[in-house]
Short mmCIF file of N, CA and C in Angstrom, two decimals:
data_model
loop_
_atom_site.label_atom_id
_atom_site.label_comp_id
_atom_site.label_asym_id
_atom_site.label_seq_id
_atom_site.Cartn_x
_atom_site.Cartn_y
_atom_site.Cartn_z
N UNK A 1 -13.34 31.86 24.97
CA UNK A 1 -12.88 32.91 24.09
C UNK A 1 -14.04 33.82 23.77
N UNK A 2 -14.00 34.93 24.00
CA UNK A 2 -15.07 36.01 23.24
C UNK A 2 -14.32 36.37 22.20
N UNK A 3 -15.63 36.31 21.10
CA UNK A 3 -15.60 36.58 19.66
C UNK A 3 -14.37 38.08 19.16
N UNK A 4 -13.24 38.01 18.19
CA UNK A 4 -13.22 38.78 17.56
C UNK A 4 -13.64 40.11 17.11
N UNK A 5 -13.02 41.00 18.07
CA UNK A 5 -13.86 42.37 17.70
C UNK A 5 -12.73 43.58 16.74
N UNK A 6 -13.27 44.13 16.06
CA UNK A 6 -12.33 45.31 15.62
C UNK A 6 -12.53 46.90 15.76
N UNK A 7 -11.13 47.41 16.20
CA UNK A 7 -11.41 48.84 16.76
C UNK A 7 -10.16 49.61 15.94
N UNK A 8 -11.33 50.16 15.11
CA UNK A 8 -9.92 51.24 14.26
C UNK A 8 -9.12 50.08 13.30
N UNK A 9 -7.85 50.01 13.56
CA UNK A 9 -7.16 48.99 12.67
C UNK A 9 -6.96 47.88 13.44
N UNK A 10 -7.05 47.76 14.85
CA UNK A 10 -6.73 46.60 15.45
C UNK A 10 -7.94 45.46 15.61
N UNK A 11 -7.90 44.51 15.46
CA UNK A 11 -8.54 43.45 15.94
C UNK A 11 -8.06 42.70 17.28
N UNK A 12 -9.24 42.45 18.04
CA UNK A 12 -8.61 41.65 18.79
C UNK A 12 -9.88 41.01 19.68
N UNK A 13 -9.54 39.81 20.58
CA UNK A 13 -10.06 39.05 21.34
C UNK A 13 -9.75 38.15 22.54
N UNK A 14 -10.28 38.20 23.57
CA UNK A 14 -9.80 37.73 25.47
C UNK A 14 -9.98 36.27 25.30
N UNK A 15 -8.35 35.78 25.33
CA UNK A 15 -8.26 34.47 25.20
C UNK A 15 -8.13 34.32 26.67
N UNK A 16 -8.55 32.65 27.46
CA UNK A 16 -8.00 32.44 28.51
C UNK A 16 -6.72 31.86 28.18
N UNK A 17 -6.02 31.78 29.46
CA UNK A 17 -4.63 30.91 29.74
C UNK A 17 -4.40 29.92 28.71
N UNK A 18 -5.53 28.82 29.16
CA UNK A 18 -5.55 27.33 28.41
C UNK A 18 -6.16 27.40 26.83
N UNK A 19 -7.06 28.49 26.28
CA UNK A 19 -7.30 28.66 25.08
C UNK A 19 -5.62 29.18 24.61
N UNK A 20 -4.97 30.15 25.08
CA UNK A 20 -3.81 30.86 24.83
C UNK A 20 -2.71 29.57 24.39
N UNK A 21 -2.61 28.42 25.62
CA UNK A 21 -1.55 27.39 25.42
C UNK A 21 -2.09 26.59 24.37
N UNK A 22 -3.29 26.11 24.55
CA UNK A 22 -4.00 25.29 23.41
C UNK A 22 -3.64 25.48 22.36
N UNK A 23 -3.93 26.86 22.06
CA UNK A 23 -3.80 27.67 20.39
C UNK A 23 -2.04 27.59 20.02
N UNK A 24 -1.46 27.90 20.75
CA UNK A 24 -0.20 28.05 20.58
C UNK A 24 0.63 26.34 20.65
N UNK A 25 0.06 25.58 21.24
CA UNK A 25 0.37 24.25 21.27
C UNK A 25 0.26 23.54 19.85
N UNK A 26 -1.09 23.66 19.24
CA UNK A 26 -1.45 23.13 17.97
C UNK A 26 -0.34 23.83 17.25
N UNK A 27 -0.35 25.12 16.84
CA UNK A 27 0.52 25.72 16.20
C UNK A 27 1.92 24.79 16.09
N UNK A 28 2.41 24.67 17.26
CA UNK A 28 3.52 24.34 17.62
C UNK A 28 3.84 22.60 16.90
N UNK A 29 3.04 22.15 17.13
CA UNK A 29 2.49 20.99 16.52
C UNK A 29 2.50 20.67 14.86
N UNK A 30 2.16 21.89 14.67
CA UNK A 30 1.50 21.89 12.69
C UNK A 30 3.03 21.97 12.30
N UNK A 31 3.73 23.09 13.07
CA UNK A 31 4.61 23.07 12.28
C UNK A 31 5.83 22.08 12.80
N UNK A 32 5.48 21.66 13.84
CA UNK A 32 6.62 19.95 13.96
C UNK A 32 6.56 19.24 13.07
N UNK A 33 5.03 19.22 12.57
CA UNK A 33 4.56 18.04 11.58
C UNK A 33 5.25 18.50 10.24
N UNK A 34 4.86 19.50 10.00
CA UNK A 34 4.92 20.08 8.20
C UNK A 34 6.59 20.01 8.23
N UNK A 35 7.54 20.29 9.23
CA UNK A 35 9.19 20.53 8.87
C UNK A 35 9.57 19.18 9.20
N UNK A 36 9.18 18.02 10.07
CA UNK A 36 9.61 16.97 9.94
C UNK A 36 9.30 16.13 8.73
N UNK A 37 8.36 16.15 8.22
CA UNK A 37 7.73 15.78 6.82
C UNK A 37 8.35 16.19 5.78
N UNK A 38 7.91 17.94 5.70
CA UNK A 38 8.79 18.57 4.45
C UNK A 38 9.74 18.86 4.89
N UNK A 39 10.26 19.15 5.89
CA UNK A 39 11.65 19.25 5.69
C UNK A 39 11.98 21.14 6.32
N UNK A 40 12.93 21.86 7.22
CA UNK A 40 12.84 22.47 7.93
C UNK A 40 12.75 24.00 6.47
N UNK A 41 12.31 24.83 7.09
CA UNK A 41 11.80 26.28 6.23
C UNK A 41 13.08 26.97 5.33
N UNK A 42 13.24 27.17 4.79
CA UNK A 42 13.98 28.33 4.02
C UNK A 42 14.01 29.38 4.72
N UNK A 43 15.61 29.26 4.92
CA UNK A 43 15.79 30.44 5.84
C UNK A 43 16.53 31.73 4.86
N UNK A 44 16.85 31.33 3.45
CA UNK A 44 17.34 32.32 2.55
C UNK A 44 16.62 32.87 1.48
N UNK A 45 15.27 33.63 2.63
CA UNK A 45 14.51 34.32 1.30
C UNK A 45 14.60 35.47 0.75
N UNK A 46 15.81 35.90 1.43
CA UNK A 46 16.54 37.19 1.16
C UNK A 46 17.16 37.11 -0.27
N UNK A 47 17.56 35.77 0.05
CA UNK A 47 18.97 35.61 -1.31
C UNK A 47 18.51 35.19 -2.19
N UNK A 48 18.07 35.52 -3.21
CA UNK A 48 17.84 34.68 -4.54
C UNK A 48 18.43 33.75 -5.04
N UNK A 49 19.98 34.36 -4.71
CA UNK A 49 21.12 33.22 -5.61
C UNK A 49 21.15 31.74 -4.73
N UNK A 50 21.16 32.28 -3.23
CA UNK A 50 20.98 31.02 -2.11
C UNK A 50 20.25 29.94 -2.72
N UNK A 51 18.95 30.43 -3.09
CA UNK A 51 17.99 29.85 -3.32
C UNK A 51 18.38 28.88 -4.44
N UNK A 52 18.11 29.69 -5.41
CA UNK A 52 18.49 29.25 -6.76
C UNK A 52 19.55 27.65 -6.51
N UNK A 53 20.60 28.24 -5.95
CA UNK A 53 21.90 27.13 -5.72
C UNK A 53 20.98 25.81 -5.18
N UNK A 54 20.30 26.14 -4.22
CA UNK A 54 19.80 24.82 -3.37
C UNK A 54 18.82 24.31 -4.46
N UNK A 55 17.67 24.90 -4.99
CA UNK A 55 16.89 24.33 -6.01
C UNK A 55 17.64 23.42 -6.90
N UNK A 56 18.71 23.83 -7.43
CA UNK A 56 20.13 23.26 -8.91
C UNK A 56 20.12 21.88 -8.21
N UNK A 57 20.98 22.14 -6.72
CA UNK A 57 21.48 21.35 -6.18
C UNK A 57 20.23 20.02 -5.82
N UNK A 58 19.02 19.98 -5.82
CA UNK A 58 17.99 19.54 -5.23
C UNK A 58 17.14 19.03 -6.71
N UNK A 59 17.59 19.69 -7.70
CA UNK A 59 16.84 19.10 -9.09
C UNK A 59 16.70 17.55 -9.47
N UNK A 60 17.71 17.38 -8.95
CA UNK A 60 17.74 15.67 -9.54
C UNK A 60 17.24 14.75 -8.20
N UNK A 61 17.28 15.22 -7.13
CA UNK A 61 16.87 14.26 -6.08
C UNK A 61 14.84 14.60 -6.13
N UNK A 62 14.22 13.01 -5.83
CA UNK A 62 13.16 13.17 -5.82
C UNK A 62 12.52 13.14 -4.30
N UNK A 63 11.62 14.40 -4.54
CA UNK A 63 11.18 14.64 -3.18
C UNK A 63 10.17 13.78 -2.91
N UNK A 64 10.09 13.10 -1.98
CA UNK A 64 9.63 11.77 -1.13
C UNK A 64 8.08 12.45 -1.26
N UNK A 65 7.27 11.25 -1.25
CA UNK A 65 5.72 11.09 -1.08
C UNK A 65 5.67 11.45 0.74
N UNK A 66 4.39 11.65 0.73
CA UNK A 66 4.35 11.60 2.37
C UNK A 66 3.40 10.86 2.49
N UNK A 67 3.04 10.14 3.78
CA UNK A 67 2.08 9.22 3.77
C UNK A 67 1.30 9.56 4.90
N UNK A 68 1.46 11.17 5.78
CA UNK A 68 0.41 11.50 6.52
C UNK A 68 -0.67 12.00 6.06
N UNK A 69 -1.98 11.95 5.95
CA UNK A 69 -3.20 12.13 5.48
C UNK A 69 -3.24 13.83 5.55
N UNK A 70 -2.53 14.59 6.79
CA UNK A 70 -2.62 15.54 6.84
C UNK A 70 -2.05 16.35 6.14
N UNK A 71 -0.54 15.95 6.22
CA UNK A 71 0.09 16.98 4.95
C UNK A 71 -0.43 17.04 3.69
N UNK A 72 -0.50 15.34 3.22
CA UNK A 72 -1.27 15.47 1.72
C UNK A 72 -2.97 16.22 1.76
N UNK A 73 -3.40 16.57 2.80
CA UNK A 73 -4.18 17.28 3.06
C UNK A 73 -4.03 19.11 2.60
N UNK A 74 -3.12 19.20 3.66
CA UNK A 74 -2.75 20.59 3.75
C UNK A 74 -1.84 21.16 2.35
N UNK A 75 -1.29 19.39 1.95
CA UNK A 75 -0.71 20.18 0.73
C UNK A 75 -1.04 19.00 -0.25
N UNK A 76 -2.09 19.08 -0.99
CA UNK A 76 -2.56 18.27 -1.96
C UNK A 76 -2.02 18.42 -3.05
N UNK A 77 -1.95 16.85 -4.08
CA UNK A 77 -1.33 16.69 -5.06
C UNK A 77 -2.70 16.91 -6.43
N UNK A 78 -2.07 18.19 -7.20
CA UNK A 78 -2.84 18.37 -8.09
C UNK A 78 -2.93 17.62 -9.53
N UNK A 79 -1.87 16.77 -9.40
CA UNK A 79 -1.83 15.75 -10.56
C UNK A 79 -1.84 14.06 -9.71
N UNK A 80 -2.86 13.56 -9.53
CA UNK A 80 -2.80 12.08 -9.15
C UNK A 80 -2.54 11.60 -9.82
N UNK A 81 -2.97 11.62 -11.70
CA UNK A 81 -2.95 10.82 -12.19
C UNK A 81 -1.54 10.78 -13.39
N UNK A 82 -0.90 11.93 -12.78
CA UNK A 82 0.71 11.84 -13.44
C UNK A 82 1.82 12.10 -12.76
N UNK A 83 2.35 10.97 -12.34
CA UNK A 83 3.38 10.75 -11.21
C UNK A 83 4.62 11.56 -11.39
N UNK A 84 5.06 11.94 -12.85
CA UNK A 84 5.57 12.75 -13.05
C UNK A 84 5.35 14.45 -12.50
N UNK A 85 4.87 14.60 -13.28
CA UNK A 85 4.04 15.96 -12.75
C UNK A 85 3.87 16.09 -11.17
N UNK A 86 3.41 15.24 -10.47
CA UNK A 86 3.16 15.46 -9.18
C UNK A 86 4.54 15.46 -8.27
N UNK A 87 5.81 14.70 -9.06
CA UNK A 87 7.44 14.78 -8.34
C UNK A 87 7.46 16.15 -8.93
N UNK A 88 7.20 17.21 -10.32
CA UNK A 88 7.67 18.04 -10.16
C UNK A 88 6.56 19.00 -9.30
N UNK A 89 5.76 19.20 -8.85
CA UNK A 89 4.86 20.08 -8.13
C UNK A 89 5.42 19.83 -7.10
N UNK A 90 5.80 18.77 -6.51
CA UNK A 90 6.43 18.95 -5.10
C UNK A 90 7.62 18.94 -5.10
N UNK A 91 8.57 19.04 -5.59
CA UNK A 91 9.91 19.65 -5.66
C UNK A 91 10.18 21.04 -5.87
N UNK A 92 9.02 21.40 -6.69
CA UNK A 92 9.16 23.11 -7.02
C UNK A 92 7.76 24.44 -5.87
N UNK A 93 7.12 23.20 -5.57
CA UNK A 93 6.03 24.47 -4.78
C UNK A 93 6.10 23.67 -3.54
N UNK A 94 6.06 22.51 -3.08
CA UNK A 94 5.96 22.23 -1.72
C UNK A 94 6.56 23.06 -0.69
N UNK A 95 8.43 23.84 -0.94
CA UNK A 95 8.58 23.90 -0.17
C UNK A 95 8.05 25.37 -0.14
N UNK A 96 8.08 26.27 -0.96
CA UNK A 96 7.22 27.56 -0.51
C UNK A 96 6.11 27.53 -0.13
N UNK A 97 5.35 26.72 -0.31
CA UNK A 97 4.14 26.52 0.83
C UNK A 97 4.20 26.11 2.54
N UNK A 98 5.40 25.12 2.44
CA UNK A 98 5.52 25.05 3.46
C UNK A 98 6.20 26.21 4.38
N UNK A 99 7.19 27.01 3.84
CA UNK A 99 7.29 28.09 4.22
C UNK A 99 6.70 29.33 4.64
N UNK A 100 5.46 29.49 3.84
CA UNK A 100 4.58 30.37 3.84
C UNK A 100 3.90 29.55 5.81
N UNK A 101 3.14 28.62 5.36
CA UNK A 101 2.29 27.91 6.32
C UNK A 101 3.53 27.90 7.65
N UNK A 102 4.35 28.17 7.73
CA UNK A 102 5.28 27.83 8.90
C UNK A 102 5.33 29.43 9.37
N UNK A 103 6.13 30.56 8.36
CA UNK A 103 5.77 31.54 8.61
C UNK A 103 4.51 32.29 9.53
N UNK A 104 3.13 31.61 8.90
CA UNK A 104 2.19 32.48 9.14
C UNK A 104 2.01 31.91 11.10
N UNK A 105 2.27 30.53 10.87
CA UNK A 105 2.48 29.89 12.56
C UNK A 105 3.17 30.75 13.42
N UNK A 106 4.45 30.93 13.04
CA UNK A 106 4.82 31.71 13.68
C UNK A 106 4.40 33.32 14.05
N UNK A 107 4.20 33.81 13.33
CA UNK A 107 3.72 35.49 13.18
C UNK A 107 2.29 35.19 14.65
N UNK A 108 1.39 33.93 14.27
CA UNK A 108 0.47 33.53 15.40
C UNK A 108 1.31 33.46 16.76
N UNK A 109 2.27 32.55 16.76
CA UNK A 109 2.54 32.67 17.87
C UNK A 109 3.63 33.53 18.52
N UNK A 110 4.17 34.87 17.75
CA UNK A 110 4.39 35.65 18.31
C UNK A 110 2.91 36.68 18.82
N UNK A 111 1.97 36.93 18.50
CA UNK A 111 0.82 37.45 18.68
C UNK A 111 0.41 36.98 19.96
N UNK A 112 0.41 35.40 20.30
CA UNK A 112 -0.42 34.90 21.37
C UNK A 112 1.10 34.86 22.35
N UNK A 113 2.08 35.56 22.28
CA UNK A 113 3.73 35.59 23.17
C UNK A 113 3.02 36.78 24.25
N UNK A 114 2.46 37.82 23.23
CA UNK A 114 1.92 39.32 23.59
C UNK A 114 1.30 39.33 24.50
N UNK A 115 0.23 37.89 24.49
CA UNK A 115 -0.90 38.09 25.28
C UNK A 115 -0.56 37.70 26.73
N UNK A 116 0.81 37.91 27.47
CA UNK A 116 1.59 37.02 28.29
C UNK A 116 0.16 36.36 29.50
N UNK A 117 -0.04 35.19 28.48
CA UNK A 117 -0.76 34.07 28.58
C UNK A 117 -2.05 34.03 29.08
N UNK A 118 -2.76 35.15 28.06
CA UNK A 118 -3.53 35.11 28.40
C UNK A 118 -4.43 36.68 29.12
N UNK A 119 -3.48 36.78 30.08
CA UNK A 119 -3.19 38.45 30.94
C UNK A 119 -3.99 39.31 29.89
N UNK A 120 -3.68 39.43 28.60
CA UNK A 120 -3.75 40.53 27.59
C UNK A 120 -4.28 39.97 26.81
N UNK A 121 -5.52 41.03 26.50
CA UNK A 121 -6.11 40.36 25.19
C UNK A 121 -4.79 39.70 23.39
N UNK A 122 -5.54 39.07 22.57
CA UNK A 122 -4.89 38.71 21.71
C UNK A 122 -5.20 40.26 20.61
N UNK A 123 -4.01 40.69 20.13
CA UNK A 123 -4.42 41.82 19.08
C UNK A 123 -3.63 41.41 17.74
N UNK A 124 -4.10 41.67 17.15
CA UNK A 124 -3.81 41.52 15.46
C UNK A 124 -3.83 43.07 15.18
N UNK A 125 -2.73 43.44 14.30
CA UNK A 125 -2.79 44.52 13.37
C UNK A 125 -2.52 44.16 11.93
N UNK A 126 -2.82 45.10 11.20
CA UNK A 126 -2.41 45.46 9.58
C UNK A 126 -2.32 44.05 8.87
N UNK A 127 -0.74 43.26 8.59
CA UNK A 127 -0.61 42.54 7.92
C UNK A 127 -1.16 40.87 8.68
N UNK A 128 -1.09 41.22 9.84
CA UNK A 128 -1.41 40.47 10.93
C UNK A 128 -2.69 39.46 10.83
N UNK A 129 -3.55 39.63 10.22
CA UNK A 129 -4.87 39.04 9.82
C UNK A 129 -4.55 37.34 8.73
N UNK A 130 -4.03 37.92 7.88
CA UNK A 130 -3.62 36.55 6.77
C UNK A 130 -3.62 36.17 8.06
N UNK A 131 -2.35 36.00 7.98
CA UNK A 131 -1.44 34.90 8.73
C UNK A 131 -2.77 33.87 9.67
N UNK A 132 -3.31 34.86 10.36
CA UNK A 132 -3.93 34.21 11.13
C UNK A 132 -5.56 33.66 10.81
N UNK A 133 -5.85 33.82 9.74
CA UNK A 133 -6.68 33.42 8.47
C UNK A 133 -6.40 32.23 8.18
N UNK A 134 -5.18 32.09 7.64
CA UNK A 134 -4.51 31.00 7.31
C UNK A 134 -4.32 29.75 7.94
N UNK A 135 -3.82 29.97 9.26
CA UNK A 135 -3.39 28.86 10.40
C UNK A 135 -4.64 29.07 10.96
N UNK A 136 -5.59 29.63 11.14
CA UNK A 136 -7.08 28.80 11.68
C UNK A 136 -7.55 27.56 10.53
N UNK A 137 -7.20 28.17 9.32
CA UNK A 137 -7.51 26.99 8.51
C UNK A 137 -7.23 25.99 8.39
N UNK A 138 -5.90 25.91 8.19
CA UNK A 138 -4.67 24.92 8.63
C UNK A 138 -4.94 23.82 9.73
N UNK A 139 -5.38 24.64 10.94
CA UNK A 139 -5.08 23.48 12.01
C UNK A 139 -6.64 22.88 11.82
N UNK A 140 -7.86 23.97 11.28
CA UNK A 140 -9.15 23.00 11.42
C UNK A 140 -8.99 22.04 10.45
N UNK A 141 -8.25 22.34 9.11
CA UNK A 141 -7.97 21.28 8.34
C UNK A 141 -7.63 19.97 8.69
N UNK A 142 -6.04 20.00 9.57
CA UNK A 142 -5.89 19.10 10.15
C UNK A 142 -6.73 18.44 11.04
N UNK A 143 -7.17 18.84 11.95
CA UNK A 143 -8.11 18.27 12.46
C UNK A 143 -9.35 17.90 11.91
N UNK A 144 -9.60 18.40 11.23
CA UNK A 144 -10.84 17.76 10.31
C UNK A 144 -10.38 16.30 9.55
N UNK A 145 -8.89 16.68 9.43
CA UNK A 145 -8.26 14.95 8.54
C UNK A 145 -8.41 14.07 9.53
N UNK A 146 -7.85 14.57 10.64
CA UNK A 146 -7.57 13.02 11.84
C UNK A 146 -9.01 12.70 12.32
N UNK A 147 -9.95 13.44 12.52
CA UNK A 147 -11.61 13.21 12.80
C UNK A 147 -12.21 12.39 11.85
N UNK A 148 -11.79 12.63 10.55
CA UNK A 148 -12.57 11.96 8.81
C UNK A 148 -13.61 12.49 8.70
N UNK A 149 -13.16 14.06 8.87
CA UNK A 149 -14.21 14.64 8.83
C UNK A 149 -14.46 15.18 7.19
N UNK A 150 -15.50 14.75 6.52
CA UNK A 150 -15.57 14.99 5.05
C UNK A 150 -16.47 15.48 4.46
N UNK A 151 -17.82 15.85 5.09
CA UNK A 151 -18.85 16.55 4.68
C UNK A 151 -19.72 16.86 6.00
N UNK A 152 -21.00 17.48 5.79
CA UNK A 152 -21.78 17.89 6.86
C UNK A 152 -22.12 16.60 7.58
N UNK A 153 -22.66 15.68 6.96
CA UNK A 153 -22.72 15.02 7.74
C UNK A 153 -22.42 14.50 8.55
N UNK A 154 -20.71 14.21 8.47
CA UNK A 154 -19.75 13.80 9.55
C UNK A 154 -19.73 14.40 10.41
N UNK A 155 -19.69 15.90 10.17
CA UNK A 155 -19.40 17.04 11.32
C UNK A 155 -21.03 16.83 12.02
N UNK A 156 -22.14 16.42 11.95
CA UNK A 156 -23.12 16.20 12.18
C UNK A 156 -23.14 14.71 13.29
N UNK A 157 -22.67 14.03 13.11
CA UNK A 157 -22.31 12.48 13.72
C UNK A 157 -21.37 13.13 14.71
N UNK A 158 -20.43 13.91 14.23
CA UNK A 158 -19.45 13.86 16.03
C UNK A 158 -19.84 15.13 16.57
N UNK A 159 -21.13 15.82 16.39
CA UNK A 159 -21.47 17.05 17.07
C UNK A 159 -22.21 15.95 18.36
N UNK A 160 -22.91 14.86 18.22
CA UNK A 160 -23.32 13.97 18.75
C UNK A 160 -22.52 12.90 19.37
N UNK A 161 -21.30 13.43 19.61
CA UNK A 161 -20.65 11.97 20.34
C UNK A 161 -20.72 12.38 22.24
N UNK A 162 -20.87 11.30 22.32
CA UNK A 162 -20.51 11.48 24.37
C UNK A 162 -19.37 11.94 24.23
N UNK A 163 -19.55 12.44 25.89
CA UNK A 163 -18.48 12.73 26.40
C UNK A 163 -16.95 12.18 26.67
N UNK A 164 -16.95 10.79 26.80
CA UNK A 164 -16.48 9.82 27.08
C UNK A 164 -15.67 9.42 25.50
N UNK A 165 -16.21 9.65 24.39
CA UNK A 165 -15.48 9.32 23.14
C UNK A 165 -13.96 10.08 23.10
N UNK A 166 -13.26 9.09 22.78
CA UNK A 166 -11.60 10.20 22.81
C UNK A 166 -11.77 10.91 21.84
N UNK A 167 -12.78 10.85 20.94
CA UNK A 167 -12.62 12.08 19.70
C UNK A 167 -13.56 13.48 19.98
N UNK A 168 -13.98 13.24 21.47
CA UNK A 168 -14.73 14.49 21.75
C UNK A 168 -14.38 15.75 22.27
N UNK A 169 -13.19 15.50 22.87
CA UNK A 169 -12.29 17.01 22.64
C UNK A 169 -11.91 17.42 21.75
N UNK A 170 -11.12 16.62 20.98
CA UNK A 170 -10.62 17.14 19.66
C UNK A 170 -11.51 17.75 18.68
N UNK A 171 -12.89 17.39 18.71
CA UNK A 171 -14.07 18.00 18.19
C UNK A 171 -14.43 19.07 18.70
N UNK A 172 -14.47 19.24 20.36
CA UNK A 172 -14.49 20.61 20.71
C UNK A 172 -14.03 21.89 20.37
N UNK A 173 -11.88 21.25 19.98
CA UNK A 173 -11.10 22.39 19.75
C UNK A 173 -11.51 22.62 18.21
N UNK A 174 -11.90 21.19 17.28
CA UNK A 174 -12.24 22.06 15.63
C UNK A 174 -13.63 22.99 15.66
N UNK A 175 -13.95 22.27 16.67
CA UNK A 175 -15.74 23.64 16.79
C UNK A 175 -15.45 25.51 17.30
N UNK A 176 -14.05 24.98 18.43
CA UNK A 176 -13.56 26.42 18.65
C UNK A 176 -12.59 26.86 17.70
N UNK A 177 -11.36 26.58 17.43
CA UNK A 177 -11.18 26.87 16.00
C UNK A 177 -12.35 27.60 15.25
N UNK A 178 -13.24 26.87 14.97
CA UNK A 178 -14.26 27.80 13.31
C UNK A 178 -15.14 28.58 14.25
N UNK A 179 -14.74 28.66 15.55
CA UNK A 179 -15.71 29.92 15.97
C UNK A 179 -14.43 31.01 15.75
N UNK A 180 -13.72 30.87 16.36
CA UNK A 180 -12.50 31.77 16.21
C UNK A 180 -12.16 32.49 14.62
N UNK A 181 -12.18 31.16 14.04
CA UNK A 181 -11.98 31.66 12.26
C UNK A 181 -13.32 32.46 11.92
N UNK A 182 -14.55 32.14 12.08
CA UNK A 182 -15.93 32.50 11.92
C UNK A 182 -15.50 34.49 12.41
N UNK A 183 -15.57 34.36 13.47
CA UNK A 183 -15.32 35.87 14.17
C UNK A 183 -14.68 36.33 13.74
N UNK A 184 -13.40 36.18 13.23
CA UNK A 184 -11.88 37.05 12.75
C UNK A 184 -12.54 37.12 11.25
N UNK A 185 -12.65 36.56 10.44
CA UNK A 185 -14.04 36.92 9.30
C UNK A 185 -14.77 38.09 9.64
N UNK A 186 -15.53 38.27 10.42
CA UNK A 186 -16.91 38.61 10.46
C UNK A 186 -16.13 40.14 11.12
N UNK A 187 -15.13 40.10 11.58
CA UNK A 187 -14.49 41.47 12.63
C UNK A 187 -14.02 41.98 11.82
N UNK A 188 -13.53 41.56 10.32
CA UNK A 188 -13.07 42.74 9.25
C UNK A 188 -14.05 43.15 8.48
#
């Protein structure tokens, strides 16, 4: 991948083929994980009243703990120590987050659709940046959970693993990831 450049209002950068599927694979991935977990997106953000009805309807049922490291990652509980509080934070914000975070996946992988695979650079315009701000974070997050990756030092220990370790690709793609996030930073 060459770095993130910006011209005028567009940003953009020459993904190959396999960076193109890669990127769009994880994506594809985050959000298998986040809608099988939480549960599939809100598709009535038009309707208020929609909404409203399903929230009423959804008040008394308690929304399930998750026990992947990643989601409670990506979507951390700001009350540990009141079980209460933490059924209502995730009954009332989980799922607009998860919506948001599914959204912004997608908006990515219509962007990397553009690049027909690769052929064409990747371009970002205008509102186009979040999104993809966001889901670089997202997936290094995740991957930083399944690595245990938790301070410099860790990221320091598997900058040093052989080749041969199964966790040494997956370290590759969180190193490209934060070059990618690093650049799209640095290009606005």
């Amino acid at each position: 991948m060459r770095r993130f450049t910006r011209k005028g209002s567009k940003i953009t950068a020459e993904m190959t083929e396999d960076e193109v599927a890669m990127l769009a694979s994880l994506t594809g991935q985050l959000i298998d994980l986040t809608t099988s977990t939480l549960g599939e997106p809100d598709t009535d953000n038009d309707d208020p009243l929609a909404r409203l009805e399903r929230e009423l309807a959804e008040a008394d049922s308690e929304p399930p703990e998750t026990s992947d490291p990643v989601i409670e990652r990506l979507f951390p509980n700001p009350y540990p120590h009141d079980p209460k509080a933490a059924a209502e934070y995730r009954r009332y914000s989980r799922s607009e987050l998860r919506d948001e975070l599914v959204g912004n996946a997608e908006r990515v992988l219509q962007d990397l659709s553009r690049t027909k695979d690769g052929r064409k650079p990747v371009t970002i315009t205008g509102d186009g940046v979040e999104p993809w701000l966001k889901l670089l974070g997202a997936l290094r997050l995740s991957l930083a959970t399944r690595l245990g990756v938790t301070d410099a030092e860790s990221v320091e220990e598997l900058a040093g693993l052989r080749d041969d370790d199964p966790r040494a690709g997956m370290y590759s793609i969180f190193e490209w990831l934060g070059f990618a996030q690093e650049t799209l930073v640095e290009s606005l």
